[in-house]
Amino acid sequence: MPPVGNCVIVTVKEHYRKQLELRYPVWYMKKIYGQGYAFYFGEIGNVLMPDISEVIAWMPMPAPYEPKDLDWSDI
């Protein structure tokens, strides 16, 4: 499982539409209601529920692209 509180990208098995979907940003956090941990997206109250959108894989968010020759003076 990802470190608690980190923002990640997840692949979910969408049971109603019977397809795989990529979701981000998603946070793995201690459950607001009940015990244990869950994946949350958007507003803090939005939880990915395993019987609807089952998380089957996760990966860390990539670092943003940072070009070495970026010139901020022209912006």
Short mmCIF file of N, CA and C in Angstrom, two decimals:
data_model
loop_
_atom_site.label_atom_id
_atom_site.label_comp_id
_atom_site.label_asym_id
_atom_site.label_seq_id
_atom_site.Cartn_x
_atom_site.Cartn_y
_atom_site.Cartn_z
N MET A 1 0.84 -1.18 0.00
CA MET A 1 0.00 0.00 0.00
C MET A 1 0.89 1.25 0.00
N PRO A 2 0.38 2.37 -0.53
CA PRO A 2 1.20 3.58 -0.55
C PRO A 2 1.35 4.16 0.85
N PRO A 3 2.34 5.03 1.04
CA PRO A 3 2.47 5.69 2.34
C PRO A 3 1.21 6.51 2.65
N VAL A 4 0.78 6.48 3.90
CA VAL A 4 -0.44 7.19 4.31
C VAL A 4 -0.26 8.69 4.09
N GLY A 5 -1.26 9.32 3.48
CA GLY A 5 -1.27 10.75 3.25
C GLY A 5 -0.65 11.18 1.93
N ASN A 6 -0.05 10.26 1.20
CA ASN A 6 0.58 10.62 -0.08
C ASN A 6 -0.43 10.64 -1.22
N CYS A 7 -0.18 11.52 -2.17
CA CYS A 7 -0.98 11.62 -3.37
C CYS A 7 -0.44 10.62 -4.38
N VAL A 8 -1.32 9.82 -4.97
CA VAL A 8 -0.90 8.76 -5.90
C VAL A 8 -1.83 8.72 -7.11
N ILE A 9 -1.43 7.94 -8.09
CA ILE A 9 -2.26 7.61 -9.25
C ILE A 9 -2.72 6.16 -9.06
N VAL A 10 -4.00 5.90 -9.29
CA VAL A 10 -4.49 4.53 -9.12
C VAL A 10 -5.19 4.05 -10.39
N THR A 11 -5.16 2.75 -10.59
CA THR A 11 -5.99 2.10 -11.60
C THR A 11 -7.11 1.41 -10.84
N VAL A 12 -8.35 1.68 -11.25
CA VAL A 12 -9.49 1.05 -10.59
C VAL A 12 -10.21 0.14 -11.56
N LYS A 13 -10.76 -0.93 -11.00
CA LYS A 13 -11.63 -1.83 -11.74
C LYS A 13 -13.05 -1.31 -11.49
N GLU A 14 -13.62 -0.66 -12.50
CA GLU A 14 -14.94 -0.05 -12.40
C GLU A 14 -15.99 -1.15 -12.62
N HIS A 15 -16.65 -1.57 -11.54
CA HIS A 15 -17.55 -2.73 -11.61
C HIS A 15 -18.83 -2.45 -12.41
N TYR A 16 -19.38 -1.24 -12.33
CA TYR A 16 -20.63 -0.95 -13.05
C TYR A 16 -20.42 -0.89 -14.56
N ARG A 17 -19.33 -0.23 -14.99
CA ARG A 17 -19.07 -0.10 -16.42
C ARG A 17 -18.20 -1.22 -16.97
N LYS A 18 -17.72 -2.08 -16.09
CA LYS A 18 -16.88 -3.22 -16.46
C LYS A 18 -15.68 -2.79 -17.32
N GLN A 19 -14.90 -1.84 -16.75
CA GLN A 19 -13.69 -1.38 -17.43
C GLN A 19 -12.67 -0.91 -16.40
N LEU A 20 -11.43 -0.78 -16.86
CA LEU A 20 -10.37 -0.25 -16.02
C LEU A 20 -10.27 1.25 -16.27
N GLU A 21 -10.04 2.03 -15.20
CA GLU A 21 -9.92 3.47 -15.31
C GLU A 21 -8.73 3.95 -14.49
N LEU A 22 -8.10 5.01 -14.97
CA LEU A 22 -7.01 5.65 -14.25
C LEU A 22 -7.60 6.83 -13.47
N ARG A 23 -7.25 6.94 -12.20
CA ARG A 23 -7.76 8.04 -11.37
C ARG A 23 -6.59 8.74 -10.68
N TYR A 24 -6.63 10.06 -10.65
CA TYR A 24 -5.62 10.86 -9.95
C TYR A 24 -6.15 12.28 -9.81
N PRO A 25 -5.73 13.04 -8.88
CA PRO A 25 -4.95 12.62 -7.72
C PRO A 25 -5.84 11.90 -6.72
N VAL A 26 -5.26 10.94 -6.07
CA VAL A 26 -5.95 10.13 -5.05
C VAL A 26 -5.03 10.07 -3.83
N TRP A 27 -5.62 10.17 -2.64
CA TRP A 27 -4.84 10.10 -1.41
C TRP A 27 -5.21 8.85 -0.63
N TYR A 28 -4.21 8.17 -0.09
CA TYR A 28 -4.42 7.00 0.77
C TYR A 28 -4.36 7.51 2.20
N MET A 29 -5.50 7.46 2.90
CA MET A 29 -5.60 8.07 4.23
C MET A 29 -6.36 7.18 5.20
N LYS A 30 -6.21 7.50 6.48
CA LYS A 30 -7.00 6.84 7.51
C LYS A 30 -8.47 7.18 7.26
N LYS A 31 -9.34 6.19 7.42
CA LYS A 31 -10.76 6.40 7.15
C LYS A 31 -11.33 7.48 8.07
N ILE A 32 -12.17 8.33 7.48
CA ILE A 32 -12.84 9.37 8.25
C ILE A 32 -13.90 8.73 9.15
N TYR A 33 -14.63 7.76 8.58
CA TYR A 33 -15.66 7.03 9.34
C TYR A 33 -15.25 5.58 9.40
N GLY A 34 -15.11 5.04 10.57
CA GLY A 34 -14.74 3.64 10.71
C GLY A 34 -13.24 3.46 10.89
N GLN A 35 -12.83 2.22 10.93
CA GLN A 35 -11.43 1.89 11.15
C GLN A 35 -10.76 1.50 9.84
N GLY A 36 -9.45 1.63 9.81
CA GLY A 36 -8.69 1.23 8.62
C GLY A 36 -8.33 2.41 7.75
N TYR A 37 -8.01 2.11 6.49
CA TYR A 37 -7.54 3.10 5.54
C TYR A 37 -8.32 2.97 4.24
N ALA A 38 -8.36 4.06 3.46
CA ALA A 38 -9.09 4.06 2.20
C ALA A 38 -8.45 5.04 1.23
N PHE A 39 -8.82 4.94 -0.04
CA PHE A 39 -8.37 5.86 -1.07
C PHE A 39 -9.44 6.94 -1.22
N TYR A 40 -9.01 8.21 -1.14
CA TYR A 40 -9.91 9.36 -1.26
C TYR A 40 -9.54 10.17 -2.48
N PHE A 41 -10.55 10.78 -3.12
CA PHE A 41 -10.30 11.63 -4.27
C PHE A 41 -11.13 12.91 -4.14
N GLY A 42 -10.70 13.96 -4.82
CA GLY A 42 -11.44 15.22 -4.80
C GLY A 42 -11.60 15.73 -3.39
N GLU A 43 -12.82 16.04 -3.01
CA GLU A 43 -13.11 16.47 -1.65
C GLU A 43 -12.78 15.33 -0.68
N ILE A 44 -12.43 15.67 0.53
CA ILE A 44 -12.01 14.65 1.51
C ILE A 44 -13.08 13.58 1.72
N GLY A 45 -14.35 13.91 1.59
CA GLY A 45 -15.40 12.93 1.83
C GLY A 45 -15.61 11.92 0.72
N ASN A 46 -14.96 12.10 -0.42
CA ASN A 46 -15.15 11.19 -1.56
C ASN A 46 -14.20 10.01 -1.45
N VAL A 47 -14.73 8.86 -1.16
CA VAL A 47 -13.92 7.66 -0.99
C VAL A 47 -14.17 6.70 -2.15
N LEU A 48 -13.11 6.05 -2.63
CA LEU A 48 -13.28 5.01 -3.64
C LEU A 48 -13.75 3.75 -2.91
N MET A 49 -14.93 3.30 -3.23
CA MET A 49 -15.52 2.14 -2.55
C MET A 49 -15.18 0.88 -3.33
N PRO A 50 -14.55 -0.10 -2.67
CA PRO A 50 -14.09 -1.32 -3.35
C PRO A 50 -15.16 -2.08 -4.12
N ASP A 51 -16.43 -2.03 -3.68
CA ASP A 51 -17.46 -2.78 -4.40
C ASP A 51 -17.93 -2.04 -5.66
N ILE A 52 -17.52 -0.77 -5.84
CA ILE A 52 -17.87 0.00 -7.04
C ILE A 52 -16.61 0.25 -7.88
N SER A 53 -15.60 0.86 -7.26
CA SER A 53 -14.34 1.19 -7.93
C SER A 53 -13.19 0.60 -7.14
N GLU A 54 -12.83 -0.61 -7.44
CA GLU A 54 -11.80 -1.34 -6.70
C GLU A 54 -10.40 -0.96 -7.19
N VAL A 55 -9.58 -0.44 -6.26
CA VAL A 55 -8.21 -0.08 -6.62
C VAL A 55 -7.41 -1.37 -6.80
N ILE A 56 -6.84 -1.55 -8.00
CA ILE A 56 -6.07 -2.76 -8.26
C ILE A 56 -4.57 -2.49 -8.42
N ALA A 57 -4.20 -1.20 -8.57
CA ALA A 57 -2.78 -0.84 -8.69
C ALA A 57 -2.62 0.63 -8.36
N TRP A 58 -1.43 1.00 -7.90
CA TRP A 58 -1.14 2.41 -7.62
C TRP A 58 0.31 2.70 -7.97
N MET A 59 0.60 3.98 -8.15
CA MET A 59 1.97 4.43 -8.39
C MET A 59 2.09 5.86 -7.88
N PRO A 60 3.30 6.28 -7.50
CA PRO A 60 3.48 7.66 -7.03
C PRO A 60 3.22 8.65 -8.17
N MET A 61 2.84 9.85 -7.80
CA MET A 61 2.69 10.92 -8.79
C MET A 61 4.07 11.27 -9.34
N PRO A 62 4.19 11.48 -10.64
CA PRO A 62 5.49 11.85 -11.20
C PRO A 62 5.86 13.29 -10.83
N ALA A 63 7.14 13.57 -10.81
CA ALA A 63 7.59 14.94 -10.58
C ALA A 63 7.29 15.77 -11.83
N PRO A 64 6.95 17.05 -11.68
CA PRO A 64 6.69 17.86 -12.86
C PRO A 64 7.95 18.05 -13.70
N TYR A 65 7.77 18.22 -14.99
CA TYR A 65 8.88 18.45 -15.89
C TYR A 65 9.53 19.79 -15.55
N GLU A 66 10.85 19.78 -15.43
CA GLU A 66 11.60 21.00 -15.12
C GLU A 66 12.74 21.15 -16.12
N PRO A 67 12.54 21.96 -17.17
CA PRO A 67 13.61 22.14 -18.14
C PRO A 67 14.77 22.91 -17.52
N LYS A 68 15.98 22.57 -17.93
CA LYS A 68 17.17 23.20 -17.36
C LYS A 68 17.34 24.64 -17.85
N ASP A 69 16.79 24.97 -19.02
CA ASP A 69 17.00 26.30 -19.58
C ASP A 69 15.74 27.18 -19.53
N LEU A 70 14.88 26.98 -18.57
CA LEU A 70 13.64 27.75 -18.45
C LEU A 70 13.96 29.19 -18.09
N ASP A 71 13.46 30.13 -18.90
CA ASP A 71 13.69 31.55 -18.68
C ASP A 71 12.37 32.19 -18.25
N TRP A 72 12.27 32.62 -17.01
CA TRP A 72 11.04 33.20 -16.48
C TRP A 72 10.89 34.68 -16.86
N SER A 73 11.91 35.30 -17.41
CA SER A 73 11.86 36.74 -17.69
C SER A 73 10.90 37.09 -18.81
N ASP A 74 10.59 36.16 -19.70
CA ASP A 74 9.70 36.46 -20.82
C ASP A 74 8.22 36.21 -20.51
N ILE A 75 7.91 35.82 -19.30
CA ILE A 75 6.51 35.52 -18.94
C ILE A 75 5.90 36.69 -18.22
#
